[in-house]
Amino acid sequence: MKVDGNIGLDLNKVAESAQEVEAAGYTGAWTAETAHDPFLPLLLAAEHTTTLELGTSIAVAFARSPMTLANTAWDLQAYSKGRFNLGLGSQIKPHIEKRFSMEWSKPAARMREFVLAMRAIWNTWETGEKLDFRGEFYKHTLMTPFFTPDKNELEGFGPPKVFLAGVGPLMTEVAGEVCDGFLCHGFTTEKFLREVTIPALARGREKAGKTMEGFEIMGPSFVVTGTTDEEMEKAAAGTRQQIAFYGSTPAYKGVLELHGWGGLQEELNALSKQGEWVKMGTLIDDEILNTFAVVGEPEQIAPELSRRYGDVIQRISFYAPYASDPERWGAVMSALQSA
């Protein structure tokens, strides 16, 4: 199993952080699009590492056009010499319309077309074939030599792999059909992964005439651990808050419903509208915490992750490396990487 970490978004610290992650033995490092751009840190990370895979988990697709994202991904893939993975997500309607001032409609169908449009652009740049992509949401029909990157920039590795994040079965099926991998949302359980996610991915692969062979799934990443009681309590409190935040989102209600906790979503959503963020975390009891997260001392993490997901995921990412005891955490990583 591949084990990935993260390098943060502070451009002043990224180079050192990326080198530390690579030296610690992580397979890759991923950035998230939150308060800062997710791509700029990866450029610095690529400059200061040699083997570390780099990726976005996630970049918001609908905040951009297929053309702009095709350019950014191409350049990062070229500069990193084939180490870049483009991880995309849709975000939710209020953010796309009110934060990014972009269009929102039929997210699964739009995402499918977005990825296909981007691949059509890459194909034109690689082969010289005329660009003629015409879809319901995107149309790309103009490409002149002045705006075409040199195809030799990607010689030996080609365009980046495309990963897609999702929760609902429609978006998950799109990932299986048009992408190279799937990023499980942190708000995923073993039951949901096996009963909803995997079947949807398989349907998508079948649509594309492909099997699951070579398709990478990055597994859920809620881990509550630490080397002291204080660290454990802090990790548990933070994870309860994160689970509550995601649980308040209507789009993720299906995960709770599968476990018979559908009513919790309405409670969390109501509290979120009142700004009761701390109170929301108190609704996540131990049963819910242990269902979404692997909880235990460092030595217990690898066996439990392997038990839950070892036969269905190929890589796993953690929100942050546990650096207070590098030796113990290194043993966790080694155990997962050999799983």
XYZ file of C-alpha atoms in Angstrom:
339
model
C 0.000 0.000 0.000
C 1.277 3.457 -0.855
C 1.347 5.859 2.100
C 1.012 9.582 1.438
C 1.451 12.636 3.614
C 0.926 16.337 3.061
C 3.177 19.353 2.788
C 0.897 22.197 3.799
C 0.264 25.386 1.858
C 2.721 27.857 3.394
C 5.056 28.663 0.508
C 7.790 29.657 2.948
C 7.837 26.151 4.457
C 6.909 23.888 1.556
C 10.424 23.096 0.349
C 11.614 21.938 3.756
C 8.344 20.106 4.451
C 8.485 18.235 1.138
C 12.059 17.147 1.788
C 11.076 15.898 5.248
C 8.145 13.923 3.840
C 10.347 12.352 1.184
C 13.075 11.516 3.716
C 10.500 9.960 6.043
C 9.621 7.437 3.354
C 6.218 8.623 2.218
C 5.264 7.653 -1.330
C 3.612 10.964 -2.108
C 2.444 14.305 -0.775
C -0.840 16.020 -1.515
C -2.228 19.516 -1.128
C -5.819 20.646 -0.617
C -7.559 23.707 -2.016
C -8.669 25.564 1.089
C -7.347 29.016 1.986
C -4.549 28.937 -0.602
C -3.870 27.774 -4.138
C -3.152 24.003 -4.224
C -0.757 24.054 -7.185
C 1.930 26.567 -6.217
C 3.244 24.499 -3.267
C 3.622 21.490 -5.567
C 5.897 23.421 -7.889
C 8.237 24.148 -4.984
C 7.945 20.554 -3.763
C 8.879 19.269 -7.214
C 11.955 21.502 -7.253
C 13.226 20.236 -3.897
C 12.484 16.493 -4.158
C 13.399 13.742 -6.583
C 11.121 10.722 -6.045
C 8.106 12.014 -4.097
C 4.805 11.764 -5.985
C 2.845 15.014 -5.853
C -0.857 15.646 -6.142
C -3.908 17.737 -5.339
C -6.511 16.316 -3.016
C -8.385 18.182 -4.151
C -8.358 21.047 -6.647
C -11.825 22.433 -7.388
C -12.564 21.591 -11.010
C -15.600 23.813 -11.449
C -13.661 26.872 -10.296
C -11.673 26.547 -13.535
C -12.094 25.638 -17.182
C -10.742 22.432 -18.758
C -8.241 24.525 -20.706
C -6.746 26.396 -17.763
C -6.482 23.224 -15.736
C -5.006 21.303 -18.669
C -2.207 23.902 -18.813
C -1.478 23.868 -15.088
C -1.461 20.075 -14.865
C 0.702 19.725 -17.984
C 3.297 22.134 -16.620
C 3.483 20.448 -13.206
C 3.779 17.040 -14.825
C 6.588 18.275 -17.062
C 8.492 20.049 -14.292
C 8.194 17.137 -11.855
C 9.213 14.670 -14.579
C 6.064 12.592 -14.348
C 5.427 12.752 -10.603
C 2.198 14.776 -10.621
C -1.295 13.398 -9.950
C -4.238 15.691 -10.663
C -6.886 15.153 -8.014
C -10.190 16.893 -8.686
C -13.374 17.545 -6.763
C -16.628 19.305 -7.507
C -17.156 21.236 -4.251
C -20.830 22.042 -3.527
C -23.252 24.407 -5.219
C -23.075 27.369 -2.775
C -19.288 27.516 -3.025
C -19.205 27.260 -6.817
C -21.874 29.903 -7.330
C -21.261 32.256 -4.387
C -17.516 31.877 -3.704
C -16.149 31.230 -7.187
C -18.955 32.891 -9.193
C -19.054 29.971 -11.605
C -21.845 27.877 -13.106
C -23.303 24.854 -11.345
C -25.515 22.208 -12.894
C -25.648 18.417 -13.132
C -22.344 17.980 -11.247
C -21.677 14.357 -12.199
C -22.409 14.890 -15.898
C -20.460 18.153 -15.896
C -17.449 16.523 -14.224
C -17.459 13.667 -16.721
C -17.386 16.160 -19.577
C -14.773 18.312 -17.843
C -12.312 15.419 -17.623
C -13.019 14.286 -21.182
C -12.490 17.842 -22.453
C -9.191 18.099 -20.610
C -8.058 14.774 -22.054
C -9.028 15.960 -25.544
C -6.848 19.040 -25.063
C -3.894 16.930 -23.923
C -4.397 14.633 -26.898
C -4.212 17.594 -29.280
C -1.004 18.797 -27.662
C 0.541 15.323 -27.827
C -0.551 14.270 -31.320
C -1.269 17.468 -33.235
C -4.791 16.221 -33.891
C -7.319 19.024 -34.422
C -9.049 20.115 -31.231
C -12.764 19.582 -31.700
C -14.457 18.919 -28.368
C -18.158 19.790 -28.293
C -20.209 18.935 -25.238
C -23.207 20.124 -23.278
C -21.134 22.212 -20.853
C -17.780 22.793 -22.542
C -16.649 23.471 -26.098
C -12.999 23.633 -27.173
C -12.431 24.019 -30.895
C -9.460 26.384 -31.238
C -5.793 25.542 -30.727
C -2.971 27.184 -32.646
C 0.770 26.371 -32.533
C 1.477 29.502 -30.488
C -0.637 28.131 -27.614
C 0.471 24.499 -27.911
C 3.120 23.182 -25.490
C 5.996 21.153 -26.864
C 4.923 17.500 -26.767
C 8.477 16.500 -25.884
C 8.018 18.087 -22.452
C 6.141 14.961 -21.367
C 8.334 12.451 -23.185
C 8.627 9.229 -21.236
C 5.628 9.714 -18.960
C 2.713 11.470 -20.715
C -0.056 13.528 -19.093
C -0.732 13.153 -15.363
C -3.054 10.602 -13.870
C -6.447 12.058 -13.035
C -8.065 11.239 -9.713
C -11.580 12.249 -8.727
C -13.050 12.655 -5.258
C -16.627 11.781 -4.564
C -19.159 10.427 -2.110
C -22.389 9.881 -4.026
C -22.694 6.962 -6.457
C -23.147 9.138 -9.577
C -19.880 11.056 -9.160
C -18.132 7.859 -8.087
C -19.280 6.116 -11.253
C -17.882 8.994 -13.317
C -14.518 8.478 -11.620
C -14.517 4.848 -12.631
C -15.393 5.691 -16.212
C -13.056 8.571 -17.093
C -10.356 8.745 -14.391
C -7.292 6.801 -13.302
C -8.057 6.784 -9.605
C -10.543 7.693 -6.892
C -10.028 9.789 -3.768
C -12.266 8.507 -1.012
C -13.655 11.374 1.001
C -12.603 11.332 4.649
C -16.326 11.035 5.395
C -16.352 7.395 4.282
C -16.742 4.216 6.285
C -15.734 0.657 5.525
C -19.397 -0.274 5.017
C -20.011 2.629 2.627
C -16.807 1.907 0.706
C -17.676 -1.744 0.169
C -21.419 -1.431 -0.401
C -21.660 1.849 -2.343
C -18.281 3.129 -3.568
C -16.669 -0.015 -4.999
C -19.798 -1.128 -6.925
C -20.181 2.374 -8.411
C -16.544 2.450 -9.510
C -16.937 -0.997 -11.076
C -19.992 0.189 -13.036
C -17.992 3.125 -14.352
C -15.082 0.939 -15.365
C -17.466 -1.407 -17.149
C -18.931 1.532 -19.091
C -15.435 2.359 -20.301
C -14.747 -1.274 -21.176
C -12.143 -1.546 -18.421
C -11.587 -3.568 -15.268
C -10.418 -2.318 -11.885
C -6.893 -3.449 -12.757
C -4.486 -0.518 -12.484
C -7.144 1.796 -11.027
C -5.935 3.369 -7.763
C -8.192 4.013 -4.792
C -6.939 6.283 -2.041
C -8.661 5.229 1.146
C -10.300 7.138 3.984
C -7.847 8.907 6.234
C -9.383 9.650 9.633
C -6.853 8.390 12.165
C -6.926 9.176 15.882
C -3.620 8.358 17.490
C -0.816 9.854 19.487
C 2.069 9.022 21.760
C 0.548 10.605 24.884
C -2.954 10.810 26.363
C -2.966 14.527 25.589
C -2.179 13.886 21.922
C -4.908 11.242 21.737
C -7.513 13.527 23.291
C -6.586 16.386 20.992
C -6.717 14.142 17.916
C -10.091 12.715 18.952
C -11.596 16.149 19.581
C -10.393 17.463 16.246
C -11.663 14.409 14.388
C -15.100 14.646 16.032
C -15.291 18.253 14.834
C -14.286 17.262 11.300
C -16.800 14.411 11.147
C -19.521 16.745 12.429
C -18.645 19.391 9.846
C -18.868 16.925 6.965
C -21.958 15.293 8.455
C -23.814 18.611 8.370
C -23.572 18.684 4.562
C -26.730 17.384 2.845
C -24.694 15.863 -0.001
C -23.072 13.443 2.455
C -26.268 12.343 4.195
C -26.224 8.988 2.401
C -23.225 7.831 4.421
C -25.033 8.448 7.705
C -28.248 6.912 6.397
C -26.458 3.679 5.509
C -25.590 3.324 9.199
C -29.048 4.356 10.433
C -27.894 7.816 11.524
C -29.805 9.879 8.972
C -31.420 12.054 11.639
C -28.006 13.215 12.799
C -27.480 15.069 9.536
C -30.465 17.355 10.172
C -29.264 18.074 13.706
C -25.771 18.914 12.534
C -27.031 21.014 9.657
C -29.279 23.043 11.969
C -26.414 23.666 14.390
C -24.100 24.689 11.545
C -26.573 27.372 10.478
C -26.501 28.687 14.049
C -22.716 28.722 14.068
C -22.574 26.117 16.852
C -19.425 24.467 15.543
C -18.119 23.261 18.915
C -21.488 21.849 19.957
C -21.658 19.915 16.689
C -18.614 17.898 17.698
C -20.291 16.750 20.916
C -22.893 14.871 18.838
C -20.204 12.553 17.478
C -20.175 9.788 20.080
C -17.591 7.028 20.407
C -19.507 4.632 18.146
C -19.604 7.155 15.321
C -15.980 8.182 15.901
C -14.773 4.578 15.740
C -16.842 3.901 12.635
C -15.322 6.765 10.655
C -11.842 6.759 12.202
C -9.225 4.239 13.187
C -8.544 4.953 16.852
C -5.639 3.577 18.826
C -1.974 3.765 19.694
C 0.418 3.986 16.731
C 1.119 0.239 16.768
C -2.604 -0.480 16.390
C -3.152 1.732 13.350
C -1.589 -0.320 10.554
C -3.258 -3.639 11.486
C -6.679 -2.008 11.754
C -6.344 -0.046 8.516
C -5.221 -3.212 6.759
C -8.126 -5.180 8.229
C -10.674 -2.609 7.079
C -9.286 -1.624 3.708
C -6.242 -3.682 2.771
C -7.979 -5.675 0.045
C -9.706 -2.724 -1.631
C -7.427 0.329 -1.538
C -3.987 0.889 -3.044
C -2.916 3.998 -1.189
C -3.822 5.962 1.908
C -3.253 9.556 2.919
C -3.176 11.130 6.354
C -4.099 14.701 7.160
C -0.735 15.154 8.888
C 2.215 12.952 9.819
C 2.519 12.281 13.528
C 5.981 13.660 14.084
C 6.238 13.701 17.877
C 7.695 10.172 17.777
C 9.140 9.587 14.268
C 10.410 6.101 15.117
C 7.002 4.780 16.175
C 5.248 6.451 13.269
C 7.889 5.139 10.872
C 7.001 1.616 11.974
C 3.344 2.320 11.167
C 4.273 3.468 7.682
C 6.509 0.462 7.064
C 3.759 -1.916 8.124
C 1.249 -0.248 5.780
C 3.664 -0.104 2.865
C 4.286 -3.830 3.142
C 0.565 -4.621 3.400
